[in-house]
PDB file of C-alpha atoms and ligand atoms in Angstrom:
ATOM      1  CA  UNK A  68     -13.816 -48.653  -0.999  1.00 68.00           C
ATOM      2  CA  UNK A  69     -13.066 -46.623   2.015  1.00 75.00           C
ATOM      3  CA  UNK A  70      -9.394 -47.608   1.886  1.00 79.00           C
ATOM      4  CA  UNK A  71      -9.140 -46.250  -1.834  1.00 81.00           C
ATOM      5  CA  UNK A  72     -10.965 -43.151  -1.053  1.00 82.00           C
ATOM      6  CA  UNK A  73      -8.207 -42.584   1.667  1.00 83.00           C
ATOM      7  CA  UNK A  74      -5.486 -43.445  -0.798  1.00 81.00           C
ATOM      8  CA  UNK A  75      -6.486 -41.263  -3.189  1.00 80.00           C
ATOM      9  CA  UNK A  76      -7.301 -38.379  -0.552  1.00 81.00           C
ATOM     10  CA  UNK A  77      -3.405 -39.114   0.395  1.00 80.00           C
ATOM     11  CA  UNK A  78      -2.031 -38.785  -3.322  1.00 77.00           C
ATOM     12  CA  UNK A  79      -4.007 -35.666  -3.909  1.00 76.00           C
ATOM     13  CA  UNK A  80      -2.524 -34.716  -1.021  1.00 69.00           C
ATOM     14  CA  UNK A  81       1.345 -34.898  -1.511  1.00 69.00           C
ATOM     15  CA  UNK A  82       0.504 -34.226  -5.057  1.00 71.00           C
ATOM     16  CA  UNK A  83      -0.246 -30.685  -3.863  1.00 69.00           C
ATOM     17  CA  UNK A  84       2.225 -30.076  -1.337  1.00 70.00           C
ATOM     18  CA  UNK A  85       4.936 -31.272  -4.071  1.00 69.00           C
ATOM     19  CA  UNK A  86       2.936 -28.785  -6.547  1.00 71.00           C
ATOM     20  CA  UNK A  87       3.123 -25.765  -4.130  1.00 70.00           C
ATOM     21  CA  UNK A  88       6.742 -26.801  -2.883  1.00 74.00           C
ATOM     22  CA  UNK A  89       8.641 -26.235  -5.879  1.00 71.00           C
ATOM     23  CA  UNK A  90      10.062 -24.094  -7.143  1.00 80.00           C
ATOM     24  CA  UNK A  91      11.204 -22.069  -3.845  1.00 79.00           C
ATOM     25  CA  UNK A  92      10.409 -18.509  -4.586  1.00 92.00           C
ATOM     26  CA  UNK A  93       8.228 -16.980  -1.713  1.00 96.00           C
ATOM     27  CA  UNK A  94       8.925 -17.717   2.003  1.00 97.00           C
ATOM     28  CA  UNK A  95       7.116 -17.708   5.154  1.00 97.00           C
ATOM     29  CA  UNK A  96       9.045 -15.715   7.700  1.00 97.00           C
ATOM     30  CA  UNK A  97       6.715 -16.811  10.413  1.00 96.00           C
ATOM     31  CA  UNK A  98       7.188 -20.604  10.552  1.00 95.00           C
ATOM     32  CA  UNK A  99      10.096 -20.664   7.448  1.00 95.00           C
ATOM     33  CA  UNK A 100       8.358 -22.538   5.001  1.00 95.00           C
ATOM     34  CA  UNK A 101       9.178 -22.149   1.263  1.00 95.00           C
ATOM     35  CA  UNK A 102       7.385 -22.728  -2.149  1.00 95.00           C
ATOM     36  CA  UNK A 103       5.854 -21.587  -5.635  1.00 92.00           C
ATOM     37  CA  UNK A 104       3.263 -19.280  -3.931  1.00 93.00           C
ATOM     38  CA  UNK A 105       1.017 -18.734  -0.962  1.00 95.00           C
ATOM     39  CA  UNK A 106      -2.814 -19.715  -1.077  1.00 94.00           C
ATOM     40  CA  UNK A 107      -5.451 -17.715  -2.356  1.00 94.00           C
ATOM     41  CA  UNK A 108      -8.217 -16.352  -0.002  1.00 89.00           C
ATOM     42  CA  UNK A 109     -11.392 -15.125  -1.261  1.00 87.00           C
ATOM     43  CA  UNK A 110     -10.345 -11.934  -1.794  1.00 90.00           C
ATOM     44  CA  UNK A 111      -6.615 -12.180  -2.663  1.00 93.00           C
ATOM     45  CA  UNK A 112      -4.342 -14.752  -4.807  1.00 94.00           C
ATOM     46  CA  UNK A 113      -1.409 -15.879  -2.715  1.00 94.00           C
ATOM     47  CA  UNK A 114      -1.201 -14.297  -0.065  1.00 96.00           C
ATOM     48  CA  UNK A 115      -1.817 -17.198   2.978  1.00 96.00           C
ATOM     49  CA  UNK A 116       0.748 -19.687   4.066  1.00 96.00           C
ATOM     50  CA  UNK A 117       0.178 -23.453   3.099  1.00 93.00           C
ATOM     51  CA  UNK A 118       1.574 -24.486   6.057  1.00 93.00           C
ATOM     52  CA  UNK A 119       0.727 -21.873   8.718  1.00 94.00           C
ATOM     53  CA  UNK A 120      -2.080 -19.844   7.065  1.00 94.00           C
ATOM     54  CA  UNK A 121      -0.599 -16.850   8.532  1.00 96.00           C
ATOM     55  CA  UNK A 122      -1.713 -13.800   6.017  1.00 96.00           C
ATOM     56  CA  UNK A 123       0.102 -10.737   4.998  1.00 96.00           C
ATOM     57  CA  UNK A 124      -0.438  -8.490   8.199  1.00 96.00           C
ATOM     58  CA  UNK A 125       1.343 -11.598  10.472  1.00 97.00           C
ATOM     59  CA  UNK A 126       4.197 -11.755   7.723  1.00 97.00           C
ATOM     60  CA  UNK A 127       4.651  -7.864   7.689  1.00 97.00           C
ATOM     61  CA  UNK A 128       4.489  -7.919  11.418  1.00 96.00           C
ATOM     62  CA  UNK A 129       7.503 -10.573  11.521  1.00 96.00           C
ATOM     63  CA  UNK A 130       9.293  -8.867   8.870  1.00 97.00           C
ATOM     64  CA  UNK A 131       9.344  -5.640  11.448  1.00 97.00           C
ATOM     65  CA  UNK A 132      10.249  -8.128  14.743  1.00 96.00           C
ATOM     66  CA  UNK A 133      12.905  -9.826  12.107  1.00 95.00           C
ATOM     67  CA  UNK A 134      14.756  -6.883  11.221  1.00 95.00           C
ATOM     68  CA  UNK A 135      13.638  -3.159  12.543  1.00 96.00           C
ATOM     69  CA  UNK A 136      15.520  -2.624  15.243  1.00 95.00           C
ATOM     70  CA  UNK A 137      13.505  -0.669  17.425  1.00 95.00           C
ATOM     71  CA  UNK A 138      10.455  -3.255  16.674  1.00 96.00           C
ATOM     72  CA  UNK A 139      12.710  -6.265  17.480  1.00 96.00           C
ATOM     73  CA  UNK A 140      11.615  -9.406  18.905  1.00 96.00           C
ATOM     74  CA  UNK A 141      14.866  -8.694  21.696  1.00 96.00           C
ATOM     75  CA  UNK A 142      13.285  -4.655  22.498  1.00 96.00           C
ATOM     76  CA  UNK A 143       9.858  -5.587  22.681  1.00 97.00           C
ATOM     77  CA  UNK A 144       8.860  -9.680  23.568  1.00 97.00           C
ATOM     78  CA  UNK A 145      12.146 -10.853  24.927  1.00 97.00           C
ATOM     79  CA  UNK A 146      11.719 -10.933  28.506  1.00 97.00           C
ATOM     80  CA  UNK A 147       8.629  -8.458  28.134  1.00 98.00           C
ATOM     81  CA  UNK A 148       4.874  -9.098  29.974  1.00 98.00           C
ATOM     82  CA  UNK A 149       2.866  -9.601  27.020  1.00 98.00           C
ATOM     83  CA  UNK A 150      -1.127  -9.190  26.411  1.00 98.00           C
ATOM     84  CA  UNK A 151      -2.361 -10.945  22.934  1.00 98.00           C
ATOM     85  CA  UNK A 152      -5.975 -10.437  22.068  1.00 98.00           C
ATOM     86  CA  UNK A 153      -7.401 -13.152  19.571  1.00 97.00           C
ATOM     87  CA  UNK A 154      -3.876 -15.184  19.498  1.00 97.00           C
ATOM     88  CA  UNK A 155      -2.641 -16.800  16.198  1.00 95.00           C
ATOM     89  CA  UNK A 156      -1.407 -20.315  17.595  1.00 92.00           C
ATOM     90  CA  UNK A 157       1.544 -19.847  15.486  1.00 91.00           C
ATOM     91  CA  UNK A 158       2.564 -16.856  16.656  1.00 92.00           C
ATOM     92  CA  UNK A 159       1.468 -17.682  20.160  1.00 94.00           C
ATOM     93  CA  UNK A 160       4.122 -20.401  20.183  1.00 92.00           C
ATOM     94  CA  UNK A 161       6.880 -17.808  19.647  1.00 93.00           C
ATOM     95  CA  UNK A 162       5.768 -14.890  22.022  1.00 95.00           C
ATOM     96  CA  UNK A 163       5.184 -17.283  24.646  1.00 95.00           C
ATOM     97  CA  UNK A 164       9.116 -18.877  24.176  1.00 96.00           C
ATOM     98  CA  UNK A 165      10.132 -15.386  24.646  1.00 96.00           C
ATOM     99  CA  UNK A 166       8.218 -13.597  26.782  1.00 97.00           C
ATOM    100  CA  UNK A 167       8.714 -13.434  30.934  1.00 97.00           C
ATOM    101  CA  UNK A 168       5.297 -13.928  30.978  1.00 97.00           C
ATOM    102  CA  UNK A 169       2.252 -14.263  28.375  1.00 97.00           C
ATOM    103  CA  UNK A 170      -1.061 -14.084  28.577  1.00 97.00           C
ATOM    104  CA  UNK A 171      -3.830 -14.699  25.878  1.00 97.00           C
ATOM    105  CA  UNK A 172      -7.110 -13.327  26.132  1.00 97.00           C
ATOM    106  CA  UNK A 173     -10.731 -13.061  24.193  1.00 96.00           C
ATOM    107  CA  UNK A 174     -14.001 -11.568  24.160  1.00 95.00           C
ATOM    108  CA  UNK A 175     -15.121 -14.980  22.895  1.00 93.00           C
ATOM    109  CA  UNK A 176     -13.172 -17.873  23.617  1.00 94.00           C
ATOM    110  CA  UNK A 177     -12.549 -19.720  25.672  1.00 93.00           C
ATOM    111  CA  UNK A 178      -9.115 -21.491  25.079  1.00 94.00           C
ATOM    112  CA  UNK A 179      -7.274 -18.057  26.727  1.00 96.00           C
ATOM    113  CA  UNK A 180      -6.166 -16.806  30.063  1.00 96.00           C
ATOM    114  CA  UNK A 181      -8.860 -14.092  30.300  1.00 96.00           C
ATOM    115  CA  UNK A 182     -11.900 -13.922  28.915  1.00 96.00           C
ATOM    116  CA  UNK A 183     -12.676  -9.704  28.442  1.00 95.00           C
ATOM    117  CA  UNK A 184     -14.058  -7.005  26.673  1.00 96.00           C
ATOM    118  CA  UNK A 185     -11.276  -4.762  25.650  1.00 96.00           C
ATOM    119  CA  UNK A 186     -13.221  -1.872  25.670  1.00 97.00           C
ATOM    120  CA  UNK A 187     -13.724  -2.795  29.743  1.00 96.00           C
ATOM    121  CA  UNK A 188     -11.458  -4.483  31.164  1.00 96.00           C
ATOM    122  CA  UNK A 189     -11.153  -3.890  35.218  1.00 95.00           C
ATOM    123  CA  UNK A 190      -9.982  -7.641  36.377  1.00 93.00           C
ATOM    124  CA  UNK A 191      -6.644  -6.010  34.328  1.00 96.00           C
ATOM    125  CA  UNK A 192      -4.588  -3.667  36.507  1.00 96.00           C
ATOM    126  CA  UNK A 193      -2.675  -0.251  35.589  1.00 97.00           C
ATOM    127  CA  UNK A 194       0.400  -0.460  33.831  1.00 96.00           C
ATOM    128  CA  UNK A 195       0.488  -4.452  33.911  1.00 96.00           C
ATOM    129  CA  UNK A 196       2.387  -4.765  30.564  1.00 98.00           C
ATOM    130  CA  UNK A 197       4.575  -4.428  28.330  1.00 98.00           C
ATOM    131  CA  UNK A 198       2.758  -5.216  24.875  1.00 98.00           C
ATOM    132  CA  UNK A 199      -0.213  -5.458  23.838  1.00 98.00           C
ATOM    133  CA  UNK A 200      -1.034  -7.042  20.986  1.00 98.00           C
ATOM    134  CA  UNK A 201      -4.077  -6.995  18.829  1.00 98.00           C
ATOM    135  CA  UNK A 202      -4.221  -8.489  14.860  1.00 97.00           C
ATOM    136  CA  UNK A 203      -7.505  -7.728  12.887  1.00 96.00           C
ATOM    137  CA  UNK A 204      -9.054  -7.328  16.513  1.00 97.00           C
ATOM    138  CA  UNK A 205     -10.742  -3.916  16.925  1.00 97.00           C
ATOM    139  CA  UNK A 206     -13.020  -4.002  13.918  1.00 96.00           C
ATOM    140  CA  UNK A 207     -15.257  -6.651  15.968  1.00 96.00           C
ATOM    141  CA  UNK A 208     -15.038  -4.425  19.121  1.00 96.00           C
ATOM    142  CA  UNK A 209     -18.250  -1.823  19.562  1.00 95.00           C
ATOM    143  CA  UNK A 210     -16.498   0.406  21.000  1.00 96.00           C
ATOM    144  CA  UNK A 211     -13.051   0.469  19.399  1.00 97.00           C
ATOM    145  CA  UNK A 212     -11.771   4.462  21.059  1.00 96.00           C
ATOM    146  CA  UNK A 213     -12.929   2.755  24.189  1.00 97.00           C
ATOM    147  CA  UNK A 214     -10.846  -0.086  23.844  1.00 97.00           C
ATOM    148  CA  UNK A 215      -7.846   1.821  22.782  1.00 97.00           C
ATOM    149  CA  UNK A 216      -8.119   4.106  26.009  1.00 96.00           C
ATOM    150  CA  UNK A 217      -8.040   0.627  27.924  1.00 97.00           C
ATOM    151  CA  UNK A 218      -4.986  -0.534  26.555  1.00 98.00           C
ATOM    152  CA  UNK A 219      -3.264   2.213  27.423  1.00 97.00           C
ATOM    153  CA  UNK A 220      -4.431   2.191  30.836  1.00 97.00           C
ATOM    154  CA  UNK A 221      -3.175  -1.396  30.763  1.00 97.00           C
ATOM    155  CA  UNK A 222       0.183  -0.932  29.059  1.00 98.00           C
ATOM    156  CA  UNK A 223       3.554   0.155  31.627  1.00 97.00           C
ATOM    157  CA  UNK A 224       4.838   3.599  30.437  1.00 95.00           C
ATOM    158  CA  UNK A 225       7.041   3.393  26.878  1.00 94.00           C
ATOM    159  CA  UNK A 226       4.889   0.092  26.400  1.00 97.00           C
ATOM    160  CA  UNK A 227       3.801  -0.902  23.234  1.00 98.00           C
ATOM    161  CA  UNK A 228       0.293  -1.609  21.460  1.00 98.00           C
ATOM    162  CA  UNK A 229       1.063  -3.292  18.604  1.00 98.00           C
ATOM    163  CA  UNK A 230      -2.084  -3.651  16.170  1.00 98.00           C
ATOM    164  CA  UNK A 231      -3.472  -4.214  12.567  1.00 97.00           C
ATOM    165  CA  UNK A 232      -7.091  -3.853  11.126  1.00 97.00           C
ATOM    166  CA  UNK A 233      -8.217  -3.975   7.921  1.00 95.00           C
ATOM    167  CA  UNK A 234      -7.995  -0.423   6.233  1.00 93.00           C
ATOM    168  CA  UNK A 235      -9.617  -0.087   3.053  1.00 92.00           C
ATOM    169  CA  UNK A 236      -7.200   1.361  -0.174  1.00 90.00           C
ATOM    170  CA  UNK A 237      -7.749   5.199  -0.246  1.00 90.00           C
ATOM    171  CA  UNK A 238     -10.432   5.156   2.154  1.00 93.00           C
ATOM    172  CA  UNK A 239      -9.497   9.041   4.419  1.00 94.00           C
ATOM    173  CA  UNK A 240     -12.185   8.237   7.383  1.00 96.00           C
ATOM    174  CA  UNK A 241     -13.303   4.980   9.248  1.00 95.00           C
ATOM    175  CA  UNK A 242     -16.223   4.253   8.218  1.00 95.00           C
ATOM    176  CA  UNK A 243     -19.012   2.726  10.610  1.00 94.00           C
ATOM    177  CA  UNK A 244     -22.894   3.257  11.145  1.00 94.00           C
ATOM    178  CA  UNK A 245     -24.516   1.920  14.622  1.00 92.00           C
ATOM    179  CA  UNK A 246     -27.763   1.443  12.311  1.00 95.00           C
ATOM    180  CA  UNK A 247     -26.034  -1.484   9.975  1.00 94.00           C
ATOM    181  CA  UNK A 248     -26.579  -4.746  12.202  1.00 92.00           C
ATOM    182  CA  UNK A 249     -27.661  -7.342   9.946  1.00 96.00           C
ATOM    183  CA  UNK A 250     -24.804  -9.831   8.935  1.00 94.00           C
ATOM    184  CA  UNK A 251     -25.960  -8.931   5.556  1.00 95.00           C
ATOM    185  CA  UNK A 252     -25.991  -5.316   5.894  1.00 94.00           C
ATOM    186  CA  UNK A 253     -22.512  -5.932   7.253  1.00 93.00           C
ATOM    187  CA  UNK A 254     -20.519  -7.865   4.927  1.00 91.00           C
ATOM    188  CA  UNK A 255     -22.128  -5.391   2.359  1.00 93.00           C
ATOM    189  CA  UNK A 256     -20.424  -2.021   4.220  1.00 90.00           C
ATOM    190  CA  UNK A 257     -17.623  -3.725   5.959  1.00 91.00           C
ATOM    191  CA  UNK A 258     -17.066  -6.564   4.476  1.00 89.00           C
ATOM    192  CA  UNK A 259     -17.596  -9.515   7.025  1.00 89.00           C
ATOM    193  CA  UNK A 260     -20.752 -10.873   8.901  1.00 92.00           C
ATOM    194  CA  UNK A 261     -18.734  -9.922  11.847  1.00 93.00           C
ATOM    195  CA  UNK A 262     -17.283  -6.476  11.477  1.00 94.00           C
ATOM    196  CA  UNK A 263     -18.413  -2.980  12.480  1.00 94.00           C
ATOM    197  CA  UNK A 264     -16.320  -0.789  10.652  1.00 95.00           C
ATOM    198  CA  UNK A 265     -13.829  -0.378   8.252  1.00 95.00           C
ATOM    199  CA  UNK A 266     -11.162   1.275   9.100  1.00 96.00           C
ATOM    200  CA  UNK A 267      -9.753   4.756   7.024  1.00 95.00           C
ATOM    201  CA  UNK A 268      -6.283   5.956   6.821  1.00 94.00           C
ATOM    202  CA  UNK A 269      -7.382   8.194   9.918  1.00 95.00           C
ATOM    203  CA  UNK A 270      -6.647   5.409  12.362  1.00 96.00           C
ATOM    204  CA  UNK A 271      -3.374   6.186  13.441  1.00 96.00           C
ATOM    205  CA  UNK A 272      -4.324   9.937  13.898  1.00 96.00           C
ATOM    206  CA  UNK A 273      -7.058   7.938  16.494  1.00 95.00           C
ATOM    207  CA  UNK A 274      -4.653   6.042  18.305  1.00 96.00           C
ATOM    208  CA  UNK A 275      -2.180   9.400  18.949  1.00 96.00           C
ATOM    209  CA  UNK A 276      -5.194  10.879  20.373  1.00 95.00           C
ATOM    210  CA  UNK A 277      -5.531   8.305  23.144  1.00 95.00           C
ATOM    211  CA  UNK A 278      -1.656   8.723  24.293  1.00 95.00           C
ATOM    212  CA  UNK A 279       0.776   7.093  21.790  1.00 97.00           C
ATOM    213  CA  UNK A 280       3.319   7.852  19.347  1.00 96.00           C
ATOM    214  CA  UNK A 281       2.567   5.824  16.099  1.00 97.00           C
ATOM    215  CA  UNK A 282       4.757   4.434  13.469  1.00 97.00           C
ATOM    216  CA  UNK A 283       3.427   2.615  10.675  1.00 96.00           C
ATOM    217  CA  UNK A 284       5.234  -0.325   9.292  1.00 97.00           C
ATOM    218  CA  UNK A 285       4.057  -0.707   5.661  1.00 96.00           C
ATOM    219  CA  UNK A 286       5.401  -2.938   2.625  1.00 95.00           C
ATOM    220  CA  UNK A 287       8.028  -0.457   1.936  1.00 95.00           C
ATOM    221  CA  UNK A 288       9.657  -0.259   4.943  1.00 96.00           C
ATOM    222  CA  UNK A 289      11.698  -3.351   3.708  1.00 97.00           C
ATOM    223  CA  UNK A 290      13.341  -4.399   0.503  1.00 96.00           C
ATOM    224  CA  UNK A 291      11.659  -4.881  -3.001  1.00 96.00           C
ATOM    225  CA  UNK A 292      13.390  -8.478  -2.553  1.00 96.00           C
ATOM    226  CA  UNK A 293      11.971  -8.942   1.160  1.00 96.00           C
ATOM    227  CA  UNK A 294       8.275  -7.668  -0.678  1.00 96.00           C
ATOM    228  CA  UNK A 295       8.232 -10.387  -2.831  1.00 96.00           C
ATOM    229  CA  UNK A 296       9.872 -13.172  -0.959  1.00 97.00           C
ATOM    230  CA  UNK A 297       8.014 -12.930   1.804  1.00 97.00           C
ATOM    231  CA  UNK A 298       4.596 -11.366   0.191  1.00 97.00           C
ATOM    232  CA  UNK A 299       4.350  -8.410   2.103  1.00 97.00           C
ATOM    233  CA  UNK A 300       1.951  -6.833  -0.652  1.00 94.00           C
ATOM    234  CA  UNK A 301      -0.528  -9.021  -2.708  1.00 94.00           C
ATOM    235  CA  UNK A 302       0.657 -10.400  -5.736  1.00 92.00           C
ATOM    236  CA  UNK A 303      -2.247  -9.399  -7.532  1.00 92.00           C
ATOM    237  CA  UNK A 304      -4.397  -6.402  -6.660  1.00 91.00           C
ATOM    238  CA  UNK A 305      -7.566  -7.360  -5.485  1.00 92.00           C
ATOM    239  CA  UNK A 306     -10.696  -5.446  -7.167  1.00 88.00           C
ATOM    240  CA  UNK A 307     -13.094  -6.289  -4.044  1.00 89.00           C
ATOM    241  CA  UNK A 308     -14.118  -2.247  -3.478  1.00 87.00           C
ATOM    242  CA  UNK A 309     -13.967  -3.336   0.315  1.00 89.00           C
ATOM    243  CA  UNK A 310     -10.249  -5.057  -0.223  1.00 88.00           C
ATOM    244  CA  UNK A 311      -7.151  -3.864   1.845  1.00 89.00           C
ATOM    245  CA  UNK A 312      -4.533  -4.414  -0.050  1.00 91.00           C
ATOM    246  CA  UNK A 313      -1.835  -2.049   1.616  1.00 89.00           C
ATOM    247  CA  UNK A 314      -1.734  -3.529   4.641  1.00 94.00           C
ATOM    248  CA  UNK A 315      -0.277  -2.355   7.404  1.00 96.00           C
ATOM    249  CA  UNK A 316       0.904  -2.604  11.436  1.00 97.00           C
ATOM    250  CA  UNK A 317       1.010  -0.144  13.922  1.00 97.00           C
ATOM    251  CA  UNK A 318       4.102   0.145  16.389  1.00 97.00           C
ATOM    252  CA  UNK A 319       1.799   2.268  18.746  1.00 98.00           C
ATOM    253  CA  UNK A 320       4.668   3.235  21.728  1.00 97.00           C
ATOM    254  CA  UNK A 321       2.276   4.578  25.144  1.00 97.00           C
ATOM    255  CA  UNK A 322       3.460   8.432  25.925  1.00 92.00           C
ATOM    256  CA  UNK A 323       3.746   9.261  29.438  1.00 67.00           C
ATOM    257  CA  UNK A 324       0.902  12.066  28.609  1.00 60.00           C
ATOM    258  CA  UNK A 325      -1.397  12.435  25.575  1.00 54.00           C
ATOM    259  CA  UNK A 326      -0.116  16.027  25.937  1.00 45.00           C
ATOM    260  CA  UNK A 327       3.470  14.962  25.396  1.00 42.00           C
ATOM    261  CA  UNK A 328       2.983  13.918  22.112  1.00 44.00           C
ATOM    262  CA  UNK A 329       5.392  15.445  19.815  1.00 43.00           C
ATOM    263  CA  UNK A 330       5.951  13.061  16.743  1.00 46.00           C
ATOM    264  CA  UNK A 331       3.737  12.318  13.815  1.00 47.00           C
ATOM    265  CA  UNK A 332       3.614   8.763  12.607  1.00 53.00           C
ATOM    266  CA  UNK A 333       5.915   8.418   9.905  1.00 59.00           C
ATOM    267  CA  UNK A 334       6.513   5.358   7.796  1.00 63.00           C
ATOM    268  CA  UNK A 335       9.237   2.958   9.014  1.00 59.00           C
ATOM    269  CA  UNK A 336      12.301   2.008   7.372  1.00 61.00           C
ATOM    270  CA  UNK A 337      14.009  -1.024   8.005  1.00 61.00           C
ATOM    271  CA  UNK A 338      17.633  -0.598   8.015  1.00 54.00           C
ATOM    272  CA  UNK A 339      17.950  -3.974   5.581  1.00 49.00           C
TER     273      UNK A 339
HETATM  274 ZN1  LIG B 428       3.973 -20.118   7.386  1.00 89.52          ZN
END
C-alpha cells in the first residue's frame, strides 16, 4: 500500500514537471530553467519559479546584474566584500562564487555568519563592504531609517545597498502605525503576520536622505520580450488592495556626504 502511494506520489510528480515544462515560453534567469509558466502564490498567478521559487523581485534583480552595465555582476559582486541579509540559497550560491569574500547574516537565524539587528549593528566595522544586500528585508525591521543609516555606516565609500520591499501600487507614503501589533491587525494593514509597514513610493526619497544616490530598476528598464520571458511584471494583475505588483529594486550607490547628493533617482534603462 505504501509502495503504491509512493508510485503514484512519483507519477503525479513527473506528470507535473512534464505539464509545466512544455511548451518553453518563460525562463528563469536565476537558475535557467524554462517552461509553460511560473507558479502561482497566493497573491499572484505565475510569478515563482518551479524549480528555484525565486519571485519577481530576485528575477528583476538578475535581469539588472545580467545586463545593466553599471549594476553588473563584474562592477558590483565580482571580487567585491559582500553583506546579504536574509540570503536566498539560490542566489547565495552565486554571490558567494563571485565574491572575494561573503558573508550572510540574520536577525533570526541561525544558518548565517552573523547573527544582527540591522538597525544596530556594532560587531560590524566602518566601511567593511562593498554591497549590501537586502531582499524583502526592511519591512520586518522596527526601525527601518535606523537600519538604513547602519548600512551606510557599514558600506566602503561608492558602495552599494542593493534592496527591495514590497511597495504597494499607487500607494505616495509608507505606511506604518507602532499601535498595530497583533498578527491579525498586521496581515490586515500590511499584509503579513510578520510585517510592519508597507512601503509607499516615498522610499527611495528615504534612502537619499540617509547618504545615497538611488536608481530604481523597474520592469521597464528591459525589453517587452525580456518582461515576459523572464516575468518581470505579473502576468495577471493581482486585485489584493495590499498587492505589489510593480515591483521594483533599488541600486542605492553610498555618497561620500548626504550633502553631496546631486542626482534624483531616475528609472534605469538597460542598454538591451
Ligand atoms: Zn529558477
Amino acid at each position: 500500500m505504501r509502495k503504491t502511494k509512493r508510485f503514484a506520489r512519483r507519477v503525479i510528480s513527473v506528470c507535473r514537471s512534464a505539464f509545466y515544462s512544455y511548451p518553453q515560453k518563460v525562463q528563469c534567469n536565476v537558475c535557467g530553467w524554462t517552461g509553460r509558466s511560473f507558479l502561482s502564490d497566493s497573491w499572484h498567478e505565475g510569478v515563482n519559479c518551479p524549480n528555484c521559487n525565486m519571485g519577481i523581485r530576485h528575477r528583476l534583480l538578475f535581469a539588472a546584474l545580467q545586463n545593466i552595465d553599471e549594476f553588473s555582476i563584474e562592477r558590483l559582486i565580482r571580487g567585491k566584500t559582500i553583506l546579504h541579509f536574509a540570503p536566498e540559497e539560490r542566489i547565495a550560491r552565486i554571490y558567494k562564487r563571485e565574491a572575494a569574500a561573503y558573508i550572510t547574516a540574520d536577525f533570526l537565524r541561525t544558518d548565517c555568519n552573523l547573527q544582527v539587528d540591522m538597525s544596530d549593528m556594532p560587531q560590524v566595522g566602518n566601511d567593511k563592504f562593498d554591497a549590501v544586500i537586502a531582499l524583502d528585508v526592511l519591512e520586518h525591521v522596527p526601525d527601518y531609517q535606523r537600519a538604513l543609516e547602519e548600512i551606510h555606516r557599514v558600506l566602503s565609500p561608492g558602495g552599494f545597498a542593493i534592496l527591495t520591499v514590497p511597495q504597494k501600487d499607487n500607494l505616495l507614503v509608507t505606511y506604518e502605525d507602532p499601535s498595530i501589533v497583533t498578527e491579525e491587525d498586521r496581515v490586515k494593514h500590511f499584509g503579513q503576520r510578520d510585517h510592519l509597514r508597507i512601503f509607499g513610493e516615498d522610499f527611495p526619497s528615504v534612502i537619499e536622505g540617509k547618504g545615497f544616490v538611488v536608481s530604481v530598476v523597474d520592469e521597464s528598464s528591459f525589453s517587452e520580450d525580456a518582461q515576459k520571458r523572464n516575468v518581470l511584471f505579473p502576468p495577471t494583475i493581482s486585485n489584493h488592495p495590499l498587492a505589489t505588483n510593480h515591483r521594483k529594486a533599488f541600486f542605492c550607490k553610498k555618497a561620500s556626504q548626504p550633502s553631496a547628493i546631486t542626482e534624483r533617482y531616475a528609472t534605469f534603462q538597460s542598454s538591451n
